[in-house]
Amino acid sequence: MLQPIGDRVIVKVKDEEEEKVGGIVLASNAKEKPQRGEIIAVGNGKRNANGDLIPMSVAKGETVFFDKYSGTNLKYEGEKYLVLRESDLLAVVK
């Protein structure tokens, strides 16, 4: 299993459903990049200037929205994931 370091999270990106505009199915290259996913692993947090650990504000299993072009894509054991810093997360779905 992957374990992120520091203030990073690993997200399984949720594919957006097929988008239709006026009854026309959009080509895959015309679709927006997905911006929603489920957190599958969370790092320990970030250290401040004094060396104190600031814990993460998100947890494994939460669904989040993130910046469109942020993070690093990686493939592990045949699955695609996105590694993001906590600061790249925009919102948690409650």
Short mmCIF file of N, CA and C in Angstrom, two decimals:
data_model
loop_
_atom_site.label_atom_id
_atom_site.label_comp_id
_atom_site.label_asym_id
_atom_site.label_seq_id
_atom_site.Cartn_x
_atom_site.Cartn_y
_atom_site.Cartn_z
N MET A 1 0.85 -1.19 0.00
CA MET A 1 0.00 0.00 0.00
C MET A 1 0.88 1.24 0.00
N LEU A 2 0.42 2.27 -0.61
CA LEU A 2 1.13 3.55 -0.67
C LEU A 2 0.90 4.34 0.61
N GLN A 3 1.94 4.98 1.12
CA GLN A 3 1.83 5.85 2.29
C GLN A 3 2.46 7.19 1.93
N PRO A 4 1.64 8.26 1.85
CA PRO A 4 2.19 9.57 1.51
C PRO A 4 3.05 10.12 2.65
N ILE A 5 3.94 11.03 2.30
CA ILE A 5 4.86 11.64 3.24
C ILE A 5 4.46 13.08 3.50
N GLY A 6 4.61 13.52 4.74
CA GLY A 6 4.35 14.91 5.09
C GLY A 6 2.90 15.31 4.93
N ASP A 7 2.68 16.44 4.26
CA ASP A 7 1.32 16.98 4.11
C ASP A 7 0.68 16.55 2.78
N ARG A 8 1.00 15.36 2.33
CA ARG A 8 0.44 14.87 1.06
C ARG A 8 -0.67 13.86 1.32
N VAL A 9 -1.57 13.76 0.34
CA VAL A 9 -2.64 12.76 0.36
C VAL A 9 -2.61 12.02 -0.97
N ILE A 10 -3.08 10.78 -0.95
CA ILE A 10 -3.22 10.01 -2.18
C ILE A 10 -4.71 9.89 -2.45
N VAL A 11 -5.09 10.26 -3.67
CA VAL A 11 -6.50 10.31 -4.05
C VAL A 11 -6.75 9.37 -5.22
N LYS A 12 -7.83 8.63 -5.13
CA LYS A 12 -8.33 7.83 -6.25
C LYS A 12 -9.33 8.73 -6.96
N VAL A 13 -8.99 9.18 -8.16
CA VAL A 13 -9.81 10.13 -8.90
C VAL A 13 -11.08 9.44 -9.38
N LYS A 14 -12.21 10.12 -9.16
CA LYS A 14 -13.49 9.60 -9.63
C LYS A 14 -13.71 10.10 -11.04
N ASP A 15 -13.93 9.16 -11.96
CA ASP A 15 -14.20 9.54 -13.34
C ASP A 15 -15.54 10.24 -13.42
N GLU A 16 -15.57 11.34 -14.14
CA GLU A 16 -16.81 12.06 -14.35
C GLU A 16 -17.70 11.26 -15.29
N GLU A 17 -18.99 11.32 -15.05
CA GLU A 17 -19.92 10.61 -15.91
C GLU A 17 -19.91 11.24 -17.30
N GLU A 18 -20.29 10.44 -18.30
CA GLU A 18 -20.31 10.92 -19.68
C GLU A 18 -21.16 12.18 -19.77
N GLU A 19 -20.62 13.20 -20.36
CA GLU A 19 -21.27 14.50 -20.41
C GLU A 19 -21.99 14.69 -21.74
N LYS A 20 -23.23 15.14 -21.65
CA LYS A 20 -24.02 15.41 -22.86
C LYS A 20 -24.42 16.88 -22.86
N VAL A 21 -24.28 17.50 -24.01
CA VAL A 21 -24.69 18.89 -24.17
C VAL A 21 -25.70 18.92 -25.31
N GLY A 22 -26.93 19.27 -25.00
CA GLY A 22 -27.97 19.33 -26.02
C GLY A 22 -28.17 18.00 -26.73
N GLY A 23 -27.99 16.89 -26.01
CA GLY A 23 -28.19 15.57 -26.60
C GLY A 23 -26.97 15.04 -27.34
N ILE A 24 -25.89 15.81 -27.40
CA ILE A 24 -24.67 15.39 -28.09
C ILE A 24 -23.66 14.95 -27.05
N VAL A 25 -23.11 13.75 -27.21
CA VAL A 25 -22.09 13.24 -26.29
C VAL A 25 -20.77 13.89 -26.64
N LEU A 26 -20.13 14.49 -25.63
CA LEU A 26 -18.85 15.16 -25.86
C LEU A 26 -17.72 14.14 -25.98
N ALA A 27 -16.78 14.42 -26.85
CA ALA A 27 -15.60 13.57 -26.99
C ALA A 27 -14.79 13.64 -25.71
N SER A 28 -14.05 12.58 -25.42
CA SER A 28 -13.30 12.54 -24.16
C SER A 28 -12.28 13.66 -24.05
N ASN A 29 -11.70 14.11 -25.16
CA ASN A 29 -10.71 15.18 -25.10
C ASN A 29 -11.36 16.55 -24.91
N ALA A 30 -12.69 16.66 -25.04
CA ALA A 30 -13.39 17.92 -24.84
C ALA A 30 -13.90 18.06 -23.41
N LYS A 31 -13.78 17.00 -22.63
CA LYS A 31 -14.27 17.02 -21.26
C LYS A 31 -13.26 17.70 -20.33
N GLU A 32 -13.77 18.23 -19.23
CA GLU A 32 -12.92 18.83 -18.21
C GLU A 32 -12.16 17.73 -17.48
N LYS A 33 -11.00 18.05 -16.98
CA LYS A 33 -10.23 17.11 -16.17
C LYS A 33 -10.98 16.91 -14.85
N PRO A 34 -11.11 15.66 -14.39
CA PRO A 34 -11.83 15.43 -13.12
C PRO A 34 -11.20 16.20 -11.97
N GLN A 35 -12.05 16.66 -11.06
CA GLN A 35 -11.58 17.44 -9.93
C GLN A 35 -12.09 16.88 -8.61
N ARG A 36 -12.54 15.63 -8.62
CA ARG A 36 -13.13 15.04 -7.44
C ARG A 36 -12.55 13.65 -7.23
N GLY A 37 -12.32 13.27 -5.99
CA GLY A 37 -11.79 11.95 -5.71
C GLY A 37 -11.95 11.56 -4.26
N GLU A 38 -11.59 10.31 -3.98
CA GLU A 38 -11.66 9.79 -2.62
C GLU A 38 -10.25 9.62 -2.08
N ILE A 39 -10.03 10.10 -0.87
CA ILE A 39 -8.72 9.98 -0.23
C ILE A 39 -8.54 8.53 0.21
N ILE A 40 -7.43 7.93 -0.23
CA ILE A 40 -7.16 6.55 0.16
C ILE A 40 -6.02 6.45 1.17
N ALA A 41 -5.22 7.51 1.31
CA ALA A 41 -4.15 7.53 2.31
C ALA A 41 -3.78 8.98 2.62
N VAL A 42 -3.37 9.21 3.87
CA VAL A 42 -3.04 10.55 4.34
C VAL A 42 -1.68 10.52 5.03
N GLY A 43 -0.87 11.54 4.76
CA GLY A 43 0.42 11.66 5.43
C GLY A 43 0.27 12.10 6.87
N ASN A 44 1.38 12.22 7.58
CA ASN A 44 1.36 12.59 9.01
C ASN A 44 1.05 14.05 9.25
N GLY A 45 1.37 14.91 8.30
CA GLY A 45 1.16 16.34 8.46
C GLY A 45 2.43 17.11 8.16
N LYS A 46 2.36 18.39 8.34
CA LYS A 46 3.47 19.29 8.02
C LYS A 46 4.07 19.83 9.32
N ARG A 47 5.36 20.10 9.31
CA ARG A 47 6.03 20.67 10.47
C ARG A 47 6.14 22.19 10.30
N ASN A 48 5.88 22.93 11.39
CA ASN A 48 6.01 24.38 11.32
C ASN A 48 7.47 24.78 11.59
N ALA A 49 7.72 26.06 11.68
CA ALA A 49 9.09 26.57 11.85
C ALA A 49 9.72 26.10 13.17
N ASN A 50 8.90 25.81 14.17
CA ASN A 50 9.40 25.34 15.47
C ASN A 50 9.60 23.82 15.50
N GLY A 51 9.23 23.14 14.42
CA GLY A 51 9.36 21.70 14.37
C GLY A 51 8.15 20.94 14.89
N ASP A 52 7.10 21.68 15.28
CA ASP A 52 5.88 21.04 15.77
C ASP A 52 5.09 20.48 14.59
N LEU A 53 4.52 19.30 14.78
CA LEU A 53 3.74 18.66 13.73
C LEU A 53 2.33 19.23 13.70
N ILE A 54 1.92 19.71 12.53
CA ILE A 54 0.56 20.19 12.32
C ILE A 54 -0.20 19.05 11.67
N PRO A 55 -1.17 18.45 12.36
CA PRO A 55 -1.87 17.29 11.81
C PRO A 55 -2.72 17.65 10.60
N MET A 56 -3.01 16.65 9.78
CA MET A 56 -3.83 16.84 8.58
C MET A 56 -5.27 17.10 8.98
N SER A 57 -5.98 17.89 8.17
CA SER A 57 -7.37 18.20 8.46
C SER A 57 -8.33 17.31 7.67
N VAL A 58 -7.80 16.39 6.89
CA VAL A 58 -8.62 15.44 6.12
C VAL A 58 -8.27 14.02 6.54
N ALA A 59 -9.15 13.09 6.21
CA ALA A 59 -8.95 11.70 6.62
C ALA A 59 -9.22 10.74 5.47
N LYS A 60 -8.70 9.55 5.61
CA LYS A 60 -8.93 8.49 4.64
C LYS A 60 -10.43 8.25 4.49
N GLY A 61 -10.87 8.06 3.24
CA GLY A 61 -12.27 7.78 2.96
C GLY A 61 -13.10 8.99 2.61
N GLU A 62 -12.58 10.20 2.87
CA GLU A 62 -13.34 11.41 2.55
C GLU A 62 -13.28 11.69 1.05
N THR A 63 -14.36 12.24 0.53
CA THR A 63 -14.42 12.68 -0.86
C THR A 63 -14.06 14.16 -0.89
N VAL A 64 -13.14 14.51 -1.78
CA VAL A 64 -12.64 15.89 -1.84
C VAL A 64 -12.67 16.43 -3.27
N PHE A 65 -12.70 17.74 -3.36
CA PHE A 65 -12.49 18.45 -4.62
C PHE A 65 -11.10 19.05 -4.55
N PHE A 66 -10.41 19.10 -5.70
CA PHE A 66 -9.04 19.61 -5.72
C PHE A 66 -8.83 20.48 -6.95
N ASP A 67 -7.73 21.26 -6.92
CA ASP A 67 -7.38 22.12 -8.05
C ASP A 67 -7.25 21.28 -9.32
N LYS A 68 -7.71 21.81 -10.42
CA LYS A 68 -7.79 21.09 -11.68
C LYS A 68 -6.45 20.54 -12.16
N TYR A 69 -5.40 21.33 -12.10
CA TYR A 69 -4.12 20.91 -12.67
C TYR A 69 -3.06 20.66 -11.60
N SER A 70 -3.48 20.30 -10.41
CA SER A 70 -2.52 20.08 -9.33
C SER A 70 -2.19 18.61 -9.16
N GLY A 71 -1.16 18.35 -8.41
CA GLY A 71 -0.81 16.98 -8.07
C GLY A 71 0.05 16.27 -9.09
N THR A 72 0.43 15.06 -8.72
CA THR A 72 1.26 14.21 -9.56
C THR A 72 0.54 12.89 -9.79
N ASN A 73 0.36 12.53 -11.05
CA ASN A 73 -0.27 11.25 -11.37
C ASN A 73 0.74 10.13 -11.19
N LEU A 74 0.28 9.01 -10.65
CA LEU A 74 1.14 7.84 -10.58
C LEU A 74 0.31 6.58 -10.72
N LYS A 75 0.98 5.53 -11.14
CA LYS A 75 0.33 4.24 -11.34
C LYS A 75 1.01 3.25 -10.41
N TYR A 76 0.20 2.52 -9.63
CA TYR A 76 0.72 1.56 -8.67
C TYR A 76 -0.15 0.32 -8.69
N GLU A 77 0.45 -0.81 -8.96
CA GLU A 77 -0.24 -2.10 -9.03
C GLU A 77 -1.47 -2.03 -9.96
N GLY A 78 -1.29 -1.38 -11.11
CA GLY A 78 -2.34 -1.32 -12.12
C GLY A 78 -3.42 -0.28 -11.88
N GLU A 79 -3.36 0.46 -10.78
CA GLU A 79 -4.35 1.49 -10.47
C GLU A 79 -3.72 2.87 -10.65
N LYS A 80 -4.55 3.84 -11.04
CA LYS A 80 -4.08 5.22 -11.20
C LYS A 80 -4.47 6.04 -9.98
N TYR A 81 -3.51 6.82 -9.48
CA TYR A 81 -3.73 7.66 -8.31
C TYR A 81 -3.20 9.06 -8.58
N LEU A 82 -3.59 9.98 -7.71
CA LEU A 82 -3.10 11.35 -7.76
C LEU A 82 -2.55 11.69 -6.38
N VAL A 83 -1.32 12.19 -6.33
CA VAL A 83 -0.71 12.60 -5.07
C VAL A 83 -0.80 14.12 -5.00
N LEU A 84 -1.42 14.63 -3.95
CA LEU A 84 -1.65 16.06 -3.78
C LEU A 84 -1.14 16.53 -2.43
N ARG A 85 -0.79 17.79 -2.35
CA ARG A 85 -0.52 18.41 -1.05
C ARG A 85 -1.88 18.82 -0.46
N GLU A 86 -1.95 18.87 0.84
CA GLU A 86 -3.20 19.25 1.49
C GLU A 86 -3.67 20.63 1.01
N SER A 87 -2.73 21.52 0.72
CA SER A 87 -3.08 22.87 0.27
C SER A 87 -3.73 22.88 -1.12
N ASP A 88 -3.60 21.79 -1.90
CA ASP A 88 -4.24 21.70 -3.21
C ASP A 88 -5.72 21.30 -3.10
N LEU A 89 -6.13 20.85 -1.92
CA LEU A 89 -7.53 20.46 -1.72
C LEU A 89 -8.38 21.69 -1.53
N LEU A 90 -9.55 21.69 -2.17
CA LEU A 90 -10.44 22.85 -2.10
C LEU A 90 -11.58 22.68 -1.12
N ALA A 91 -12.14 21.45 -1.06
CA ALA A 91 -13.31 21.22 -0.20
C ALA A 91 -13.46 19.73 0.07
N VAL A 92 -14.13 19.45 1.19
CA VAL A 92 -14.48 18.08 1.57
C VAL A 92 -15.99 17.94 1.41
N VAL A 93 -16.44 16.86 0.80
CA VAL A 93 -17.88 16.62 0.66
C VAL A 93 -18.38 16.01 1.97
N LYS A 94 -19.34 16.67 2.59
CA LYS A 94 -19.90 16.19 3.87
C LYS A 94 -21.24 15.53 3.65
#
